[in-house]
């Protein structure tokens, strides 16, 4: 499954990248985020691996994020591996004006088990909606400081 999500954020490119690469701030804009564990590599550089833990009300979900390509502040490509699904994201950041950024997120999802395969076939909107929620929650946090995560941290 492939899809693209785009959002316009009213902040400078440098401030955008600062917030995006601050793993301690993830808890403020990613719903369900509990914690992260640095596994290897230098943060925000190719090869860095981070384990992220989430609780969406049905138990703990762990996702391993690996940076595959980084040309910040303009782009970063990430792999996310978790039980049942592998997700590849190509994120592009374009400065539209001094305080306006366009974030284009190209996503490819591959199911690794039967249950997730059925979800991607019959309910692809669930994945698209989740990506859109995260990008818009980031936008709201970056622009106004609005915190959306109510998970225990």
Short mmCIF file of N, CA and C in Angstrom, two decimals:
data_model
loop_
_atom_site.label_atom_id
_atom_site.label_comp_id
_atom_site.label_asym_id
_atom_site.label_seq_id
_atom_site.Cartn_x
_atom_site.Cartn_y
_atom_site.Cartn_z
N UNK A 1 0.85 -1.17 0.00
CA UNK A 1 0.00 0.00 0.00
C UNK A 1 0.89 1.24 0.00
N UNK A 2 0.57 2.20 -0.86
CA UNK A 2 1.32 3.45 -0.96
C UNK A 2 0.35 4.61 -0.88
N UNK A 3 0.79 5.68 -0.20
CA UNK A 3 0.00 6.90 -0.14
C UNK A 3 0.90 8.07 0.23
N UNK A 4 0.41 9.28 -0.03
CA UNK A 4 1.15 10.50 0.27
C UNK A 4 0.29 11.41 1.13
N UNK A 5 0.91 12.00 2.14
CA UNK A 5 0.25 12.93 3.04
C UNK A 5 1.05 14.23 3.03
N UNK A 6 0.34 15.36 2.97
CA UNK A 6 1.01 16.66 2.92
C UNK A 6 0.38 17.59 3.96
N UNK A 7 1.24 18.39 4.59
CA UNK A 7 0.76 19.39 5.53
C UNK A 7 1.64 20.64 5.40
N UNK A 8 1.02 21.81 5.58
CA UNK A 8 1.74 23.08 5.59
C UNK A 8 1.83 23.53 7.05
N UNK A 9 3.05 23.89 7.48
CA UNK A 9 3.29 24.27 8.86
C UNK A 9 3.88 25.68 8.89
N UNK A 10 3.30 26.53 9.72
CA UNK A 10 3.70 27.93 9.78
C UNK A 10 4.79 28.17 10.83
N UNK A 11 6.01 27.69 10.52
CA UNK A 11 7.20 27.96 11.33
C UNK A 11 8.40 27.97 10.38
N UNK A 12 9.53 28.40 10.90
CA UNK A 12 10.74 28.41 10.08
C UNK A 12 11.26 26.99 9.88
N UNK A 13 12.04 26.79 8.84
CA UNK A 13 12.60 25.47 8.56
C UNK A 13 13.52 25.02 9.70
N UNK A 14 14.32 25.93 10.23
CA UNK A 14 15.22 25.54 11.33
C UNK A 14 14.45 25.13 12.57
N UNK A 15 13.38 25.84 12.90
CA UNK A 15 12.56 25.47 14.07
C UNK A 15 11.84 24.15 13.81
N UNK A 16 11.37 23.95 12.59
CA UNK A 16 10.71 22.70 12.21
C UNK A 16 11.63 21.50 12.47
N UNK A 17 12.85 21.57 11.96
CA UNK A 17 13.81 20.47 12.11
C UNK A 17 14.18 20.26 13.57
N UNK A 18 14.31 21.35 14.31
CA UNK A 18 14.63 21.26 15.74
C UNK A 18 13.57 20.45 16.49
N UNK A 19 12.31 20.74 16.23
CA UNK A 19 11.22 20.02 16.89
C UNK A 19 11.13 18.58 16.39
N UNK A 20 11.22 18.40 15.08
CA UNK A 20 11.10 17.07 14.49
C UNK A 20 12.16 16.10 15.01
N UNK A 21 13.35 16.58 15.23
CA UNK A 21 14.46 15.71 15.64
C UNK A 21 14.63 15.63 17.16
N UNK A 22 13.76 16.27 17.91
CA UNK A 22 13.82 16.21 19.37
C UNK A 22 12.98 15.03 19.87
N UNK A 23 13.64 13.92 20.13
CA UNK A 23 12.91 12.72 20.57
C UNK A 23 12.20 12.93 21.89
N UNK A 24 12.67 13.85 22.71
CA UNK A 24 11.99 14.13 23.98
C UNK A 24 10.67 14.87 23.77
N UNK A 25 10.46 15.47 22.61
CA UNK A 25 9.22 16.19 22.32
C UNK A 25 8.16 15.31 21.66
N UNK A 26 8.53 14.11 21.23
CA UNK A 26 7.57 13.23 20.57
C UNK A 26 6.33 13.01 21.43
N UNK A 27 6.53 12.91 22.73
CA UNK A 27 5.41 12.65 23.63
C UNK A 27 4.36 13.75 23.59
N UNK A 28 4.71 14.92 23.08
CA UNK A 28 3.77 16.03 23.03
C UNK A 28 2.92 16.04 21.76
N UNK A 29 3.36 15.34 20.70
CA UNK A 29 2.60 15.43 19.45
C UNK A 29 2.26 14.07 18.83
N UNK A 30 2.72 12.97 19.42
CA UNK A 30 2.31 11.65 18.90
C UNK A 30 1.42 10.97 19.94
N UNK A 31 0.18 10.81 19.57
CA UNK A 31 -0.80 10.18 20.47
C UNK A 31 -0.36 8.76 20.80
N UNK A 32 -0.47 8.41 22.06
CA UNK A 32 -0.14 7.07 22.51
C UNK A 32 1.32 6.84 22.81
N UNK A 33 2.19 7.79 22.47
CA UNK A 33 3.62 7.62 22.69
C UNK A 33 3.92 7.56 24.18
N UNK A 34 4.72 6.55 24.56
CA UNK A 34 5.09 6.38 25.97
C UNK A 34 6.57 6.70 26.19
N UNK A 35 7.43 6.08 25.38
CA UNK A 35 8.87 6.24 25.61
C UNK A 35 9.65 5.83 24.38
N UNK A 36 10.96 6.13 24.41
CA UNK A 36 11.85 5.67 23.36
C UNK A 36 13.12 5.15 23.99
N UNK A 37 13.79 4.29 23.24
CA UNK A 37 15.07 3.74 23.67
C UNK A 37 16.04 3.86 22.51
N UNK A 38 17.15 4.55 22.75
CA UNK A 38 18.17 4.70 21.71
C UNK A 38 18.93 3.37 21.61
N UNK A 39 18.89 2.74 20.44
CA UNK A 39 19.52 1.44 20.26
C UNK A 39 20.92 1.60 19.68
N UNK A 40 21.05 2.39 18.61
CA UNK A 40 22.37 2.55 18.00
C UNK A 40 22.44 3.79 17.13
N UNK A 41 23.65 4.21 16.80
CA UNK A 41 23.88 5.32 15.90
C UNK A 41 23.69 6.68 16.55
N UNK A 42 23.97 7.71 15.78
CA UNK A 42 23.80 9.09 16.24
C UNK A 42 22.42 9.57 15.83
N UNK A 43 21.70 10.18 16.77
CA UNK A 43 20.37 10.69 16.49
C UNK A 43 20.34 11.50 15.19
N UNK A 44 19.32 11.27 14.40
CA UNK A 44 19.05 11.99 13.15
C UNK A 44 20.08 11.75 12.05
N UNK A 45 20.93 10.74 12.21
CA UNK A 45 21.89 10.41 11.17
C UNK A 45 21.63 9.01 10.63
N UNK A 46 22.06 8.77 9.41
CA UNK A 46 21.84 7.48 8.75
C UNK A 46 22.35 6.35 9.64
N UNK A 47 21.52 5.33 9.78
CA UNK A 47 21.86 4.16 10.58
C UNK A 47 21.36 4.21 12.00
N UNK A 48 20.96 5.37 12.50
CA UNK A 48 20.46 5.47 13.87
C UNK A 48 19.20 4.62 14.01
N UNK A 49 19.12 3.89 15.11
CA UNK A 49 17.98 3.03 15.39
C UNK A 49 17.40 3.40 16.76
N UNK A 50 16.10 3.62 16.78
CA UNK A 50 15.39 4.03 17.99
C UNK A 50 14.18 3.11 18.16
N UNK A 51 13.99 2.59 19.35
CA UNK A 51 12.79 1.80 19.66
C UNK A 51 11.79 2.75 20.31
N UNK A 52 10.60 2.83 19.72
CA UNK A 52 9.55 3.70 20.24
C UNK A 52 8.41 2.83 20.77
N UNK A 53 7.90 3.20 21.95
CA UNK A 53 6.84 2.43 22.60
C UNK A 53 5.56 3.26 22.67
N UNK A 54 4.45 2.61 22.31
CA UNK A 54 3.15 3.26 22.27
C UNK A 54 2.12 2.42 23.02
N UNK A 55 1.10 3.11 23.54
CA UNK A 55 -0.05 2.44 24.14
C UNK A 55 -1.29 3.09 23.55
N UNK A 56 -2.03 2.34 22.76
CA UNK A 56 -3.26 2.83 22.15
C UNK A 56 -4.48 2.26 22.84
N UNK A 57 -4.30 1.81 24.09
CA UNK A 57 -5.41 1.29 24.86
C UNK A 57 -5.60 -0.21 24.76
N UNK A 58 -4.84 -0.87 23.90
CA UNK A 58 -4.96 -2.32 23.74
C UNK A 58 -3.62 -2.99 23.98
N UNK A 59 -2.82 -2.40 24.84
CA UNK A 59 -1.52 -2.97 25.14
C UNK A 59 -0.39 -2.21 24.48
N UNK A 60 0.81 -2.55 24.86
CA UNK A 60 2.01 -1.89 24.39
C UNK A 60 2.37 -2.32 22.97
N UNK A 61 2.72 -1.36 22.14
CA UNK A 61 3.20 -1.63 20.79
C UNK A 61 4.58 -1.00 20.68
N UNK A 62 5.55 -1.78 20.22
CA UNK A 62 6.90 -1.27 20.02
C UNK A 62 7.18 -1.18 18.53
N UNK A 63 7.81 -0.08 18.15
CA UNK A 63 8.16 0.20 16.76
C UNK A 63 9.64 0.54 16.73
N UNK A 64 10.38 -0.09 15.82
CA UNK A 64 11.79 0.21 15.66
C UNK A 64 11.96 1.12 14.45
N UNK A 65 12.48 2.32 14.71
CA UNK A 65 12.71 3.30 13.65
C UNK A 65 14.19 3.28 13.27
N UNK A 66 14.46 3.20 11.97
CA UNK A 66 15.83 3.26 11.47
C UNK A 66 15.92 4.35 10.41
N UNK A 67 16.91 5.21 10.53
CA UNK A 67 17.11 6.27 9.54
C UNK A 67 17.89 5.69 8.38
N UNK A 68 17.28 5.73 7.19
CA UNK A 68 17.90 5.16 6.00
C UNK A 68 18.61 6.20 5.14
N UNK A 69 18.15 7.44 5.21
CA UNK A 69 18.75 8.53 4.44
C UNK A 69 18.44 9.82 5.17
N UNK A 70 19.42 10.70 5.28
CA UNK A 70 19.19 11.98 5.93
C UNK A 70 19.92 13.08 5.17
N UNK A 71 19.14 14.05 4.75
CA UNK A 71 19.67 15.26 4.14
C UNK A 71 18.91 16.43 4.77
N UNK A 72 18.94 16.46 6.11
CA UNK A 72 18.23 17.52 6.81
C UNK A 72 18.92 18.85 6.54
N UNK A 73 18.19 19.91 6.34
CA UNK A 73 16.79 20.09 6.71
C UNK A 73 15.79 19.79 5.60
N UNK A 74 16.21 19.16 4.53
CA UNK A 74 15.33 19.00 3.37
C UNK A 74 14.63 17.66 3.24
N UNK A 75 15.22 16.59 3.77
CA UNK A 75 14.57 15.28 3.66
C UNK A 75 15.17 14.29 4.64
N UNK A 76 14.34 13.32 4.98
CA UNK A 76 14.78 12.19 5.80
C UNK A 76 13.91 10.99 5.45
N UNK A 77 14.55 9.83 5.26
CA UNK A 77 13.83 8.60 4.93
C UNK A 77 13.97 7.66 6.11
N UNK A 78 12.85 7.05 6.50
CA UNK A 78 12.80 6.23 7.69
C UNK A 78 12.15 4.88 7.43
N UNK A 79 12.60 3.87 8.13
CA UNK A 79 11.93 2.56 8.17
C UNK A 79 11.35 2.40 9.57
N UNK A 80 10.13 1.88 9.63
CA UNK A 80 9.49 1.55 10.90
C UNK A 80 9.11 0.08 10.85
N UNK A 81 9.61 -0.69 11.79
CA UNK A 81 9.29 -2.12 11.87
C UNK A 81 8.58 -2.41 13.17
N UNK A 82 7.46 -3.11 13.07
CA UNK A 82 6.72 -3.54 14.26
C UNK A 82 6.05 -4.87 13.93
N UNK A 83 5.44 -5.44 14.93
CA UNK A 83 4.77 -6.72 14.74
C UNK A 83 3.66 -6.57 13.69
N UNK A 84 3.82 -7.25 12.58
CA UNK A 84 2.78 -7.28 11.56
C UNK A 84 2.96 -6.33 10.40
N UNK A 85 3.85 -5.34 10.54
CA UNK A 85 3.95 -4.37 9.44
C UNK A 85 5.33 -3.69 9.40
N UNK A 86 5.77 -3.43 8.18
CA UNK A 86 6.97 -2.63 7.93
C UNK A 86 6.52 -1.41 7.15
N UNK A 87 6.96 -0.25 7.57
CA UNK A 87 6.57 1.00 6.92
C UNK A 87 7.82 1.74 6.50
N UNK A 88 7.82 2.23 5.27
CA UNK A 88 8.92 3.03 4.74
C UNK A 88 8.38 4.42 4.44
N UNK A 89 9.03 5.43 4.97
CA UNK A 89 8.60 6.80 4.74
C UNK A 89 9.72 7.62 4.12
N UNK A 90 9.35 8.37 3.09
CA UNK A 90 10.23 9.38 2.53
C UNK A 90 9.59 10.72 2.87
N UNK A 91 10.28 11.50 3.69
CA UNK A 91 9.78 12.78 4.16
C UNK A 91 10.56 13.91 3.51
N UNK A 92 9.83 14.81 2.86
CA UNK A 92 10.43 15.95 2.17
C UNK A 92 9.93 17.25 2.80
N UNK A 93 10.86 18.17 3.07
CA UNK A 93 10.53 19.42 3.72
C UNK A 93 10.94 20.57 2.81
N UNK A 94 9.97 21.37 2.40
CA UNK A 94 10.22 22.47 1.48
C UNK A 94 9.86 23.79 2.15
N UNK A 95 10.77 24.73 2.11
CA UNK A 95 10.53 26.05 2.67
C UNK A 95 9.76 26.87 1.63
N UNK A 96 8.49 27.13 1.91
CA UNK A 96 7.65 27.88 0.98
C UNK A 96 7.86 29.38 1.14
N UNK A 97 8.15 29.80 2.37
CA UNK A 97 8.50 31.18 2.68
C UNK A 97 9.28 31.15 3.99
N UNK A 98 9.61 32.31 4.50
CA UNK A 98 10.46 32.37 5.70
C UNK A 98 9.88 31.58 6.88
N UNK A 99 8.58 31.57 7.04
CA UNK A 99 7.94 30.87 8.15
C UNK A 99 6.82 29.95 7.69
N UNK A 100 7.06 29.24 6.61
CA UNK A 100 6.05 28.31 6.08
C UNK A 100 6.77 27.13 5.44
N UNK A 101 6.49 25.93 5.97
CA UNK A 101 7.12 24.69 5.52
C UNK A 101 6.05 23.76 4.96
N UNK A 102 6.39 23.11 3.85
CA UNK A 102 5.53 22.03 3.34
C UNK A 102 6.22 20.71 3.66
N UNK A 103 5.48 19.83 4.34
CA UNK A 103 5.97 18.49 4.67
C UNK A 103 5.20 17.50 3.81
N UNK A 104 5.91 16.80 2.93
CA UNK A 104 5.32 15.76 2.10
C UNK A 104 5.86 14.43 2.61
N UNK A 105 4.96 13.54 2.98
CA UNK A 105 5.32 12.24 3.54
C UNK A 105 4.80 11.14 2.61
N UNK A 106 5.73 10.50 1.90
CA UNK A 106 5.37 9.38 1.02
C UNK A 106 5.55 8.09 1.82
N UNK A 107 4.49 7.32 1.94
CA UNK A 107 4.49 6.13 2.80
C UNK A 107 4.20 4.87 2.00
N UNK A 108 4.97 3.84 2.29
CA UNK A 108 4.71 2.49 1.75
C UNK A 108 4.64 1.54 2.93
N UNK A 109 3.58 0.74 2.99
CA UNK A 109 3.39 -0.22 4.07
C UNK A 109 3.37 -1.63 3.51
N UNK A 110 4.06 -2.53 4.21
CA UNK A 110 4.09 -3.94 3.84
C UNK A 110 3.67 -4.78 5.04
N UNK A 111 2.60 -5.53 4.88
CA UNK A 111 2.13 -6.40 5.95
C UNK A 111 3.05 -7.61 6.06
N UNK A 112 3.32 -8.02 7.31
CA UNK A 112 4.17 -9.19 7.52
C UNK A 112 3.42 -10.33 8.18
N UNK A 113 2.12 -10.15 8.39
CA UNK A 113 1.31 -11.27 8.87
C UNK A 113 -0.10 -11.17 8.27
N UNK A 114 -0.87 -12.21 8.42
CA UNK A 114 -2.18 -12.30 7.78
C UNK A 114 -3.14 -11.22 8.27
N UNK A 115 -3.19 -11.00 9.57
CA UNK A 115 -4.12 -10.02 10.14
C UNK A 115 -3.86 -8.62 9.58
N UNK A 116 -2.61 -8.22 9.57
CA UNK A 116 -2.27 -6.90 9.06
C UNK A 116 -2.51 -6.83 7.56
N UNK A 117 -2.26 -7.90 6.86
CA UNK A 117 -2.52 -7.94 5.41
C UNK A 117 -3.99 -7.67 5.12
N UNK A 118 -4.87 -8.25 5.91
CA UNK A 118 -6.30 -8.02 5.74
C UNK A 118 -6.65 -6.56 6.02
N UNK A 119 -6.02 -5.98 7.05
CA UNK A 119 -6.26 -4.57 7.36
C UNK A 119 -5.83 -3.67 6.20
N UNK A 120 -4.65 -3.94 5.63
CA UNK A 120 -4.17 -3.10 4.53
C UNK A 120 -5.04 -3.26 3.29
N UNK A 121 -5.62 -4.43 3.11
CA UNK A 121 -6.48 -4.66 1.94
C UNK A 121 -7.87 -4.04 2.09
N UNK A 122 -8.45 -4.25 3.28
CA UNK A 122 -9.85 -3.87 3.46
C UNK A 122 -10.06 -2.56 4.21
N UNK A 123 -9.03 -2.08 4.88
CA UNK A 123 -9.16 -0.84 5.63
C UNK A 123 -7.93 0.05 5.47
N UNK A 124 -7.51 0.34 4.24
CA UNK A 124 -6.31 1.15 4.06
C UNK A 124 -6.45 2.55 4.65
N UNK A 125 -7.67 3.02 4.77
CA UNK A 125 -7.91 4.35 5.32
C UNK A 125 -7.42 4.50 6.75
N UNK A 126 -7.36 3.40 7.50
CA UNK A 126 -6.87 3.44 8.88
C UNK A 126 -5.43 3.93 8.92
N UNK A 127 -4.61 3.42 8.04
CA UNK A 127 -3.20 3.79 7.99
C UNK A 127 -3.02 5.22 7.50
N UNK A 128 -3.77 5.58 6.48
CA UNK A 128 -3.69 6.93 5.93
C UNK A 128 -4.14 7.95 6.97
N UNK A 129 -5.20 7.63 7.68
CA UNK A 129 -5.73 8.53 8.70
C UNK A 129 -4.71 8.72 9.83
N UNK A 130 -4.06 7.65 10.25
CA UNK A 130 -3.08 7.74 11.33
C UNK A 130 -1.92 8.65 10.94
N UNK A 131 -1.43 8.52 9.72
CA UNK A 131 -0.34 9.38 9.26
C UNK A 131 -0.79 10.83 9.23
N UNK A 132 -1.98 11.08 8.73
CA UNK A 132 -2.52 12.43 8.68
C UNK A 132 -2.67 13.02 10.08
N UNK A 133 -3.13 12.21 11.02
CA UNK A 133 -3.27 12.67 12.40
C UNK A 133 -1.91 13.08 12.96
N UNK A 134 -0.88 12.25 12.77
CA UNK A 134 0.44 12.57 13.29
C UNK A 134 0.99 13.86 12.68
N UNK A 135 0.86 14.03 11.38
CA UNK A 135 1.38 15.24 10.74
C UNK A 135 0.63 16.48 11.22
N UNK A 136 -0.68 16.37 11.36
CA UNK A 136 -1.46 17.52 11.83
C UNK A 136 -1.25 17.80 13.31
N UNK A 137 -1.04 16.76 14.10
CA UNK A 137 -0.72 16.97 15.52
C UNK A 137 0.65 17.63 15.66
N UNK A 138 1.61 17.23 14.81
CA UNK A 138 2.91 17.90 14.81
C UNK A 138 2.72 19.38 14.47
N UNK A 139 1.94 19.65 13.43
CA UNK A 139 1.67 21.02 13.00
C UNK A 139 1.12 21.85 14.16
N UNK A 140 0.11 21.31 14.84
CA UNK A 140 -0.51 22.03 15.96
C UNK A 140 0.47 22.26 17.11
N UNK A 141 1.29 21.27 17.40
CA UNK A 141 2.28 21.42 18.46
C UNK A 141 3.34 22.46 18.06
N UNK A 142 3.84 22.37 16.84
CA UNK A 142 4.89 23.28 16.38
C UNK A 142 4.40 24.73 16.31
N UNK A 143 3.17 24.92 15.86
CA UNK A 143 2.65 26.28 15.69
C UNK A 143 2.12 26.90 16.97
N UNK A 144 1.49 26.08 17.82
CA UNK A 144 0.79 26.65 18.98
C UNK A 144 1.22 26.06 20.32
N UNK A 145 2.01 24.99 20.29
CA UNK A 145 2.40 24.34 21.54
C UNK A 145 1.34 23.38 22.08
N UNK A 146 0.28 23.15 21.30
CA UNK A 146 -0.80 22.27 21.75
C UNK A 146 -0.29 20.84 21.91
N UNK A 147 -0.46 20.31 23.11
CA UNK A 147 -0.04 18.94 23.43
C UNK A 147 -1.22 18.01 23.23
N UNK A 148 -1.03 16.93 22.47
CA UNK A 148 -2.15 16.03 22.17
C UNK A 148 -2.04 14.69 22.88
N UNK A 149 -0.88 14.36 23.37
CA UNK A 149 -0.68 13.04 23.96
C UNK A 149 -1.14 13.03 25.41
N UNK A 150 -2.00 12.11 25.72
CA UNK A 150 -2.47 11.96 27.08
C UNK A 150 -2.04 10.64 27.70
N UNK A 151 -1.09 9.97 27.04
CA UNK A 151 -0.57 8.71 27.57
C UNK A 151 0.30 9.00 28.79
N UNK A 152 0.43 8.02 29.64
CA UNK A 152 1.30 8.16 30.80
C UNK A 152 2.74 8.18 30.33
N UNK A 153 3.52 9.13 30.83
CA UNK A 153 4.93 9.21 30.45
C UNK A 153 5.81 9.11 31.66
#
